[in-house]
Amino acid sequence: MLSIDLGTVEYYNPDTQEFEYEHKGVVRFQYTLKILYEWEGRWQKAFLDRNVDLTAEEIIDLYLRMAVDPIEASDLTEPVMKQIAEYIASPLTATRFRTVEGKGTTAKSGKVYTSEEIYALMFQAGIPIEFENKNLNRLMVILRIISNNNAPPKKMSRNDILRQNAKINAARKARLNTRG
């Protein structure tokens, strides 16, 4: 959960002809699957698709949905929105995945997930519905770990097999004291 102190806002009151100050307080934000589900239902866009351009209105709507405490759109200043964007981008976990690069492939599939697909993956993996209220990035890491653990072992490349066989043969030659 992200907490942002909105600080004190100064504004001029033309009725009293004085400057007034209003303390906005601390607002908490949470990035969850449930919020993503609601947002995608309204805008009918896949938020996790990096190829989709979002309007300012769509981004503000997501941020307002993320707010746990009362907030107005006018409170979403540029520095506040930057902090929220950094929070969304942060994995919030110590887990790191190695990318394995081969002939034009990487460990990441590049698949764009919608909230419904994430719910389906959750249920297939036996993850309780309560996780819809946990941080979305952490949920995605858990789903990826489960997927990696359930994946069949990767086949060895031809070069790896030849290297392994050469080591086995060298060990046998040494053990039997022969030349082949």
PDB file of C-alpha atoms in Angstrom:
ATOM      1  CA  MET A   1       0.000   0.000   0.000  1.00  0.00           C
ATOM      2  CA  LEU A   2       1.224   3.454  -0.886  1.00  0.00           C
ATOM      3  CA  SER A   3       0.640   6.393   1.472  1.00  0.00           C
ATOM      4  CA  ILE A   4       0.985   9.927   0.145  1.00  0.00           C
ATOM      5  CA  ASP A   5       0.770  13.056   2.276  1.00  0.00           C
ATOM      6  CA  LEU A   6      -1.060  15.597   0.138  1.00  0.00           C
ATOM      7  CA  GLY A   7       0.126  18.373   2.437  1.00  0.00           C
ATOM      8  CA  THR A   8      -1.545  21.726   2.869  1.00  0.00           C
ATOM      9  CA  VAL A   9      -3.196  23.607   0.033  1.00  0.00           C
ATOM     10  CA  GLU A  10      -3.287  27.382  -0.040  1.00  0.00           C
ATOM     11  CA  TYR A  11      -6.083  29.109  -1.911  1.00  0.00           C
ATOM     12  CA  TYR A  12      -7.567  32.570  -2.053  1.00  0.00           C
ATOM     13  CA  ASN A  13     -11.135  33.051  -0.852  1.00  0.00           C
ATOM     14  CA  PRO A  14     -12.640  36.010  -2.757  1.00  0.00           C
ATOM     15  CA  ASP A  15     -15.562  36.274  -0.320  1.00  0.00           C
ATOM     16  CA  THR A  16     -13.344  36.940   2.701  1.00  0.00           C
ATOM     17  CA  GLN A  17     -10.495  38.331   0.589  1.00  0.00           C
ATOM     18  CA  GLU A  18      -8.045  36.189   2.539  1.00  0.00           C
ATOM     19  CA  PHE A  19      -5.797  33.266   1.863  1.00  0.00           C
ATOM     20  CA  GLU A  20      -7.048  30.055   3.423  1.00  0.00           C
ATOM     21  CA  TYR A  21      -5.242  26.819   4.114  1.00  0.00           C
ATOM     22  CA  GLU A  22      -6.630  23.318   3.980  1.00  0.00           C
ATOM     23  CA  HIS A  23      -4.717  20.281   5.180  1.00  0.00           C
ATOM     24  CA  LYS A  24      -5.493  17.467   2.742  1.00  0.00           C
ATOM     25  CA  GLY A  25      -3.994  14.711   4.898  1.00  0.00           C
ATOM     26  CA  VAL A  26      -2.611  11.320   3.993  1.00  0.00           C
ATOM     27  CA  VAL A  27      -4.232   9.243   1.277  1.00  0.00           C
ATOM     28  CA  ARG A  28      -3.539   5.542   0.853  1.00  0.00           C
ATOM     29  CA  PHE A  29      -3.518   3.846  -2.557  1.00  0.00           C
ATOM     30  CA  GLN A  30      -3.734   0.158  -3.370  1.00  0.00           C
ATOM     31  CA  TYR A  31      -3.092  -1.516  -6.739  1.00  0.00           C
ATOM     32  CA  THR A  32      -5.187  -4.690  -6.838  1.00  0.00           C
ATOM     33  CA  LEU A  33      -6.818  -7.093  -9.245  1.00  0.00           C
ATOM     34  CA  LYS A  34     -10.260  -5.999  -8.074  1.00  0.00           C
ATOM     35  CA  ILE A  35      -9.495  -2.371  -8.973  1.00  0.00           C
ATOM     36  CA  LEU A  36      -8.101  -3.437 -12.342  1.00  0.00           C
ATOM     37  CA  TYR A  37     -11.244  -5.501 -12.964  1.00  0.00           C
ATOM     38  CA  GLU A  38     -13.508  -2.535 -12.230  1.00  0.00           C
ATOM     39  CA  TRP A  39     -11.387  -0.174 -14.348  1.00  0.00           C
ATOM     40  CA  GLU A  40     -11.250  -2.560 -17.338  1.00  0.00           C
ATOM     41  CA  GLY A  41     -15.014  -3.043 -17.069  1.00  0.00           C
ATOM     42  CA  ARG A  42     -15.540   0.685 -17.443  1.00  0.00           C
ATOM     43  CA  TRP A  43     -12.965   1.468 -20.124  1.00  0.00           C
ATOM     44  CA  GLN A  44     -12.923  -1.896 -21.928  1.00  0.00           C
ATOM     45  CA  LYS A  45      -9.170  -1.757 -22.399  1.00  0.00           C
ATOM     46  CA  ALA A  46      -6.411  -4.071 -21.183  1.00  0.00           C
ATOM     47  CA  PHE A  47      -4.518  -1.870 -18.725  1.00  0.00           C
ATOM     48  CA  LEU A  48      -1.509  -4.219 -18.669  1.00  0.00           C
ATOM     49  CA  ASP A  49      -1.054  -3.908 -22.459  1.00  0.00           C
ATOM     50  CA  ARG A  50       1.921  -1.600 -22.967  1.00  0.00           C
ATOM     51  CA  ASN A  51       0.830  -0.963 -26.559  1.00  0.00           C
ATOM     52  CA  VAL A  52      -2.425   0.704 -25.491  1.00  0.00           C
ATOM     53  CA  ASP A  53      -2.352   4.471 -25.094  1.00  0.00           C
ATOM     54  CA  LEU A  54      -4.298   5.682 -22.098  1.00  0.00           C
ATOM     55  CA  THR A  55      -5.913   9.088 -21.882  1.00  0.00           C
ATOM     56  CA  ALA A  56      -5.416  11.370 -18.895  1.00  0.00           C
ATOM     57  CA  GLU A  57      -9.052  10.731 -17.938  1.00  0.00           C
ATOM     58  CA  GLU A  58      -8.501   6.947 -17.907  1.00  0.00           C
ATOM     59  CA  ILE A  59      -5.359   7.230 -15.786  1.00  0.00           C
ATOM     60  CA  ILE A  60      -7.019   9.599 -13.312  1.00  0.00           C
ATOM     61  CA  ASP A  61      -9.971   7.231 -13.055  1.00  0.00           C
ATOM     62  CA  LEU A  62      -7.635   4.337 -12.194  1.00  0.00           C
ATOM     63  CA  TYR A  63      -5.831   6.412  -9.562  1.00  0.00           C
ATOM     64  CA  LEU A  64      -9.115   7.521  -8.001  1.00  0.00           C
ATOM     65  CA  ARG A  65     -10.248   3.879  -7.857  1.00  0.00           C
ATOM     66  CA  MET A  66      -6.946   2.978  -6.185  1.00  0.00           C
ATOM     67  CA  ALA A  67      -7.513   5.501  -3.393  1.00  0.00           C
ATOM     68  CA  VAL A  68      -8.498   3.821  -0.141  1.00  0.00           C
ATOM     69  CA  ASP A  69      -9.220   7.187   1.490  1.00  0.00           C
ATOM     70  CA  PRO A  70     -11.425   9.988   0.103  1.00  0.00           C
ATOM     71  CA  ILE A  71      -9.727  12.017  -2.616  1.00  0.00           C
ATOM     72  CA  GLU A  72     -10.726  14.414  -5.364  1.00  0.00           C
ATOM     73  CA  ALA A  73      -9.373  14.472  -8.892  1.00  0.00           C
ATOM     74  CA  SER A  74      -7.905  17.923  -8.200  1.00  0.00           C
ATOM     75  CA  ASP A  75      -5.691  16.343  -5.515  1.00  0.00           C
ATOM     76  CA  LEU A  76      -3.942  14.263  -8.173  1.00  0.00           C
ATOM     77  CA  THR A  77      -1.145  16.700  -8.900  1.00  0.00           C
ATOM     78  CA  GLU A  78       1.765  15.769 -11.133  1.00  0.00           C
ATOM     79  CA  PRO A  79       4.048  14.750  -8.211  1.00  0.00           C
ATOM     80  CA  VAL A  80       1.261  12.619  -6.689  1.00  0.00           C
ATOM     81  CA  MET A  81       0.553  10.941 -10.022  1.00  0.00           C
ATOM     82  CA  LYS A  82       4.260  10.272 -10.505  1.00  0.00           C
ATOM     83  CA  GLN A  83       4.444   8.544  -7.105  1.00  0.00           C
ATOM     84  CA  ILE A  84       1.415   6.402  -7.948  1.00  0.00           C
ATOM     85  CA  ALA A  85       2.879   5.450 -11.347  1.00  0.00           C
ATOM     86  CA  GLU A  86       6.139   4.413  -9.655  1.00  0.00           C
ATOM     87  CA  TYR A  87       4.160   2.342  -7.149  1.00  0.00           C
ATOM     88  CA  ILE A  88       2.320   0.553  -9.974  1.00  0.00           C
ATOM     89  CA  ALA A  89       5.611  -0.156 -11.768  1.00  0.00           C
ATOM     90  CA  SER A  90       7.352  -1.454  -8.630  1.00  0.00           C
ATOM     91  CA  PRO A  91       7.361  -5.252  -8.195  1.00  0.00           C
ATOM     92  CA  LEU A  92       7.249  -4.937  -4.368  1.00  0.00           C
ATOM     93  CA  THR A  93       8.950  -8.319  -4.023  1.00  0.00           C
ATOM     94  CA  ALA A  94      12.441  -9.714  -3.699  1.00  0.00           C
ATOM     95  CA  THR A  95      11.695 -12.408  -6.289  1.00  0.00           C
ATOM     96  CA  ARG A  96      13.544 -11.966  -9.564  1.00  0.00           C
ATOM     97  CA  PHE A  97      13.260 -14.055 -12.697  1.00  0.00           C
ATOM     98  CA  ARG A  98      16.084 -14.791 -15.057  1.00  0.00           C
ATOM     99  CA  THR A  99      15.286 -14.334 -18.688  1.00  0.00           C
ATOM    100  CA  VAL A 100      16.597 -17.119 -20.849  1.00  0.00           C
ATOM    101  CA  GLU A 101      17.334 -15.951 -24.334  1.00  0.00           C
ATOM    102  CA  GLY A 102      17.638 -18.311 -27.228  1.00  0.00           C
ATOM    103  CA  LYS A 103      16.861 -18.159 -30.896  1.00  0.00           C
ATOM    104  CA  GLY A 104      14.417 -15.279 -30.902  1.00  0.00           C
ATOM    105  CA  THR A 105      12.713 -16.354 -27.688  1.00  0.00           C
ATOM    106  CA  THR A 106      12.699 -15.046 -24.174  1.00  0.00           C
ATOM    107  CA  ALA A 107      11.272 -16.393 -20.950  1.00  0.00           C
ATOM    108  CA  LYS A 108       8.567 -13.719 -21.048  1.00  0.00           C
ATOM    109  CA  SER A 109       5.853 -14.517 -23.536  1.00  0.00           C
ATOM    110  CA  GLY A 110       4.791 -10.918 -24.035  1.00  0.00           C
ATOM    111  CA  LYS A 111       1.169 -11.987 -23.501  1.00  0.00           C
ATOM    112  CA  VAL A 112      -1.200  -9.260 -22.403  1.00  0.00           C
ATOM    113  CA  TYR A 113      -3.362 -10.328 -19.478  1.00  0.00           C
ATOM    114  CA  THR A 114      -6.783  -8.938 -18.728  1.00  0.00           C
ATOM    115  CA  SER A 115      -8.303  -9.028 -15.258  1.00  0.00           C
ATOM    116  CA  GLU A 116     -10.554 -11.960 -16.240  1.00  0.00           C
ATOM    117  CA  GLU A 117      -7.569 -14.015 -17.381  1.00  0.00           C
ATOM    118  CA  ILE A 118      -5.782 -13.274 -14.117  1.00  0.00           C
ATOM    119  CA  TYR A 119      -8.859 -14.384 -12.160  1.00  0.00           C
ATOM    120  CA  ALA A 120      -8.939 -17.612 -14.200  1.00  0.00           C
ATOM    121  CA  LEU A 121      -5.239 -18.245 -13.506  1.00  0.00           C
ATOM    122  CA  MET A 122      -5.861 -17.588  -9.805  1.00  0.00           C
ATOM    123  CA  PHE A 123      -8.667 -20.122  -9.642  1.00  0.00           C
ATOM    124  CA  GLN A 124      -6.728 -22.718 -11.666  1.00  0.00           C
ATOM    125  CA  ALA A 125      -3.818 -22.353  -9.270  1.00  0.00           C
ATOM    126  CA  GLY A 126      -6.085 -22.649  -6.244  1.00  0.00           C
ATOM    127  CA  ILE A 127      -5.362 -19.119  -5.011  1.00  0.00           C
ATOM    128  CA  PRO A 128      -8.203 -17.856  -2.778  1.00  0.00           C
ATOM    129  CA  ILE A 129     -10.412 -14.992  -3.964  1.00  0.00           C
ATOM    130  CA  GLU A 130      -9.102 -12.851  -1.079  1.00  0.00           C
ATOM    131  CA  PHE A 131      -5.954 -12.278  -3.150  1.00  0.00           C
ATOM    132  CA  GLU A 132      -7.939  -9.967  -5.429  1.00  0.00           C
ATOM    133  CA  ASN A 133      -7.364  -7.341  -2.734  1.00  0.00           C
ATOM    134  CA  LYS A 134      -3.591  -7.888  -2.515  1.00  0.00           C
ATOM    135  CA  ASN A 135      -1.003  -6.010  -4.569  1.00  0.00           C
ATOM    136  CA  LEU A 136      -1.431  -6.973  -8.231  1.00  0.00           C
ATOM    137  CA  ASN A 137       2.296  -7.139  -8.988  1.00  0.00           C
ATOM    138  CA  ARG A 138       2.862  -9.585  -6.131  1.00  0.00           C
ATOM    139  CA  LEU A 139      -0.089 -11.691  -7.282  1.00  0.00           C
ATOM    140  CA  MET A 140       1.419 -11.822 -10.778  1.00  0.00           C
ATOM    141  CA  VAL A 141       4.752 -12.987  -9.309  1.00  0.00           C
ATOM    142  CA  ILE A 142       2.983 -15.766  -7.391  1.00  0.00           C
ATOM    143  CA  LEU A 143       1.170 -16.869 -10.552  1.00  0.00           C
ATOM    144  CA  ARG A 144       4.431 -16.885 -12.504  1.00  0.00           C
ATOM    145  CA  ILE A 145       6.173 -18.963  -9.833  1.00  0.00           C
ATOM    146  CA  ILE A 146       3.317 -21.491  -9.868  1.00  0.00           C
ATOM    147  CA  SER A 147       3.479 -21.623 -13.659  1.00  0.00           C
ATOM    148  CA  ASN A 148       7.256 -22.163 -13.608  1.00  0.00           C
ATOM    149  CA  ASN A 149       6.941 -24.910 -10.991  1.00  0.00           C
ATOM    150  CA  ASN A 150       4.227 -26.694 -12.985  1.00  0.00           C
ATOM    151  CA  ALA A 151       5.992 -26.392 -16.351  1.00  0.00           C
ATOM    152  CA  PRO A 152       7.577 -29.529 -17.794  1.00  0.00           C
ATOM    153  CA  PRO A 153      11.373 -29.611 -17.612  1.00  0.00           C
ATOM    154  CA  LYS A 154      13.036 -27.899 -20.528  1.00  0.00           C
ATOM    155  CA  LYS A 155      14.726 -30.083 -23.115  1.00  0.00           C
ATOM    156  CA  MET A 156      18.477 -29.818 -23.397  1.00  0.00           C
ATOM    157  CA  SER A 157      19.874 -28.271 -26.541  1.00  0.00           C
ATOM    158  CA  ARG A 158      21.926 -30.422 -28.913  1.00  0.00           C
ATOM    159  CA  ASN A 159      25.143 -28.679 -27.798  1.00  0.00           C
ATOM    160  CA  ASP A 160      24.326 -29.265 -24.108  1.00  0.00           C
ATOM    161  CA  ILE A 161      23.705 -32.970 -24.784  1.00  0.00           C
ATOM    162  CA  LEU A 162      27.025 -33.275 -26.667  1.00  0.00           C
ATOM    163  CA  ARG A 163      28.875 -31.480 -23.833  1.00  0.00           C
ATOM    164  CA  GLN A 164      27.273 -33.704 -21.208  1.00  0.00           C
ATOM    165  CA  ASN A 165      28.107 -36.877 -23.166  1.00  0.00           C
ATOM    166  CA  ALA A 166      31.716 -35.731 -23.639  1.00  0.00           C
ATOM    167  CA  LYS A 167      32.074 -35.245 -19.859  1.00  0.00           C
ATOM    168  CA  ILE A 168      30.568 -38.665 -19.133  1.00  0.00           C
ATOM    169  CA  ASN A 169      32.866 -40.324 -21.687  1.00  0.00           C
ATOM    170  CA  ALA A 170      35.947 -38.558 -20.296  1.00  0.00           C
ATOM    171  CA  ALA A 171      35.037 -39.670 -16.760  1.00  0.00           C
ATOM    172  CA  ARG A 172      34.582 -43.289 -17.924  1.00  0.00           C
ATOM    173  CA  LYS A 173      37.903 -43.257 -19.777  1.00  0.00           C
ATOM    174  CA  ALA A 174      39.663 -41.935 -16.697  1.00  0.00           C
ATOM    175  CA  ARG A 175      37.953 -44.437 -14.384  1.00  0.00           C
ATOM    176  CA  LEU A 176      38.642 -47.438 -16.677  1.00  0.00           C
ATOM    177  CA  ASN A 177      42.103 -46.189 -17.670  1.00  0.00           C
ATOM    178  CA  THR A 178      41.398 -46.545 -21.410  1.00  0.00           C
ATOM    179  CA  ARG A 179      41.688 -44.400 -24.492  1.00  0.00           C
ATOM    180  CA  GLY A 180      38.250 -45.139 -25.802  1.00  0.00           C
TER     181      GLY A 180
END
